[in-house]
């Protein structure tokens, strides 16, 4: 996912269609600066069907369009830190319980 953290912006916070027309045409990429908006096109883990912001018809050559607008954020933001996986929690529990079980078995002998 391009080693960048992107968040889909809230539709209520979308810039005007005229401002969105000024987005880089390259879409979201490693070159997207922190805080910069980008149009998700499926690259860097974006959803090409998010359709969260209206675009001007001229942006894509005519017709009403909805854009998939993301903002690059600092990867240390609390909302962007992935939650621990179930597998990781199970492994930790097994490690902790395994030691306790072994100590219990040693005490019984």
PDB file of C-alpha atoms in Angstrom, residues 31-109:
ATOM      1  CA  UNK A  31       4.532  11.237  -3.776  1.00  0.00           C
ATOM      2  CA  UNK A  32       1.332  12.447  -2.084  1.00  0.00           C
ATOM      3  CA  UNK A  33       2.470  14.845   0.641  1.00  0.00           C
ATOM      4  CA  UNK A  34       1.247  14.574   4.227  1.00  0.00           C
ATOM      5  CA  UNK A  35      -2.025  16.512   4.520  1.00  0.00           C
ATOM      6  CA  UNK A  36      -2.516  16.571   0.739  1.00  0.00           C
ATOM      7  CA  UNK A  37      -5.734  15.289  -0.819  1.00  0.00           C
ATOM      8  CA  UNK A  38      -5.619  12.740  -3.590  1.00  0.00           C
ATOM      9  CA  UNK A  39      -8.114  10.919  -5.787  1.00  0.00           C
ATOM     10  CA  UNK A  40      -8.090   7.203  -5.009  1.00  0.00           C
ATOM     11  CA  UNK A  41      -7.994   5.064  -8.102  1.00  0.00           C
ATOM     12  CA  UNK A  42      -7.436   1.716  -6.432  1.00  0.00           C
ATOM     13  CA  UNK A  43      -3.737   2.376  -5.910  1.00  0.00           C
ATOM     14  CA  UNK A  44      -2.101   2.433  -2.461  1.00  0.00           C
ATOM     15  CA  UNK A  45      -4.967   0.518  -0.898  1.00  0.00           C
ATOM     16  CA  UNK A  46      -7.657   3.010  -1.920  1.00  0.00           C
ATOM     17  CA  UNK A  47     -11.189   2.017  -2.887  1.00  0.00           C
ATOM     18  CA  UNK A  48     -12.062   3.108  -6.410  1.00  0.00           C
ATOM     19  CA  UNK A  49     -15.766   2.902  -5.525  1.00  0.00           C
ATOM     20  CA  UNK A  50     -15.774   5.004  -2.339  1.00  0.00           C
ATOM     21  CA  UNK A  51     -17.504   7.868  -4.211  1.00  0.00           C
ATOM     22  CA  UNK A  52     -17.390  10.241  -1.262  1.00  0.00           C
ATOM     23  CA  UNK A  53     -16.998  13.606  -3.054  1.00  0.00           C
ATOM     24  CA  UNK A  54     -18.679  15.148  -6.150  1.00  0.00           C
ATOM     25  CA  UNK A  55     -16.347  16.213  -8.960  1.00  0.00           C
ATOM     26  CA  UNK A  56     -16.880  18.657 -11.796  1.00  0.00           C
ATOM     27  CA  UNK A  57     -17.796  17.018 -15.053  1.00  0.00           C
ATOM     28  CA  UNK A  58     -14.662  18.438 -16.692  1.00  0.00           C
ATOM     29  CA  UNK A  59     -12.413  16.500 -14.299  1.00  0.00           C
ATOM     30  CA  UNK A  60     -13.047  13.240 -16.118  1.00  0.00           C
ATOM     31  CA  UNK A  61     -14.175  14.613 -19.450  1.00  0.00           C
ATOM     32  CA  UNK A  62     -17.923  14.956 -18.938  1.00  0.00           C
ATOM     33  CA  UNK A  63     -20.833  13.499 -17.035  1.00  0.00           C
ATOM     34  CA  UNK A  64     -21.548  13.705 -13.331  1.00  0.00           C
ATOM     35  CA  UNK A  65     -18.776  11.983 -11.414  1.00  0.00           C
ATOM     36  CA  UNK A  66     -18.059  11.139  -7.813  1.00  0.00           C
ATOM     37  CA  UNK A  67     -14.494  11.013  -6.608  1.00  0.00           C
ATOM     38  CA  UNK A  68     -12.775   8.781  -4.090  1.00  0.00           C
ATOM     39  CA  UNK A  69     -10.968  11.457  -2.101  1.00  0.00           C
ATOM     40  CA  UNK A  70      -8.347  10.592   0.488  1.00  0.00           C
ATOM     41  CA  UNK A  71      -5.970  12.601   2.647  1.00  0.00           C
ATOM     42  CA  UNK A  72      -2.455  11.443   3.443  1.00  0.00           C
ATOM     43  CA  UNK A  73      -2.049  11.337   7.204  1.00  0.00           C
ATOM     44  CA  UNK A  74       0.794  10.678   9.590  1.00  0.00           C
ATOM     45  CA  UNK A  75       1.011   6.940  10.130  1.00  0.00           C
ATOM     46  CA  UNK A  76       1.318   7.526  13.874  1.00  0.00           C
ATOM     47  CA  UNK A  77      -2.211   8.962  14.120  1.00  0.00           C
ATOM     48  CA  UNK A  78      -4.264   6.797  16.481  1.00  0.00           C
ATOM     49  CA  UNK A  79      -6.926   6.166  13.844  1.00  0.00           C
ATOM     50  CA  UNK A  80      -4.422   4.790  11.365  1.00  0.00           C
ATOM     51  CA  UNK A  81      -2.637   2.351  13.663  1.00  0.00           C
ATOM     52  CA  UNK A  82      -3.992  -1.089  12.849  1.00  0.00           C
ATOM     53  CA  UNK A  83      -5.636  -2.961  15.688  1.00  0.00           C
ATOM     54  CA  UNK A  84      -3.906  -6.142  16.831  1.00  0.00           C
ATOM     55  CA  UNK A  85      -4.887  -9.203  14.874  1.00  0.00           C
ATOM     56  CA  UNK A  86      -6.733 -12.067  16.475  1.00  0.00           C
ATOM     57  CA  UNK A  87      -3.846 -14.363  15.581  1.00  0.00           C
ATOM     58  CA  UNK A  88      -1.400 -12.077  17.396  1.00  0.00           C
ATOM     59  CA  UNK A  89      -3.600 -12.033  20.496  1.00  0.00           C
ATOM     60  CA  UNK A  90      -3.936 -15.830  20.441  1.00  0.00           C
ATOM     61  CA  UNK A  91      -0.169 -16.208  20.112  1.00  0.00           C
ATOM     62  CA  UNK A  92       0.388 -13.862  23.061  1.00  0.00           C
ATOM     63  CA  UNK A  93      -2.189 -15.715  25.166  1.00  0.00           C
ATOM     64  CA  UNK A  94      -0.567 -19.057  24.303  1.00  0.00           C
ATOM     65  CA  UNK A  95       2.836 -17.717  25.256  1.00  0.00           C
ATOM     66  CA  UNK A  96       1.603 -16.373  28.583  1.00  0.00           C
ATOM     67  CA  UNK A  97      -0.569 -19.372  29.410  1.00  0.00           C
ATOM     68  CA  UNK A  98       2.054 -21.863  28.268  1.00  0.00           C
ATOM     69  CA  UNK A  99       4.516 -20.562  30.863  1.00  0.00           C
ATOM     70  CA  UNK A 100       1.887 -20.642  33.606  1.00  0.00           C
ATOM     71  CA  UNK A 101       0.837 -24.176  32.652  1.00  0.00           C
ATOM     72  CA  UNK A 102       4.432 -25.388  32.763  1.00  0.00           C
ATOM     73  CA  UNK A 103       4.959 -23.859  36.219  1.00  0.00           C
ATOM     74  CA  UNK A 104       1.753 -25.486  37.466  1.00  0.00           C
ATOM     75  CA  UNK A 105       2.877 -28.889  36.119  1.00  0.00           C
ATOM     76  CA  UNK A 106       6.292 -28.509  37.793  1.00  0.00           C
ATOM     77  CA  UNK A 107       4.667 -27.696  41.118  1.00  0.00           C
ATOM     78  CA  UNK A 108       2.455 -30.781  40.937  1.00  0.00           C
ATOM     79  CA  UNK A 109       5.442 -33.116  40.482  1.00  0.00           C
TER      80      UNK A 109
END
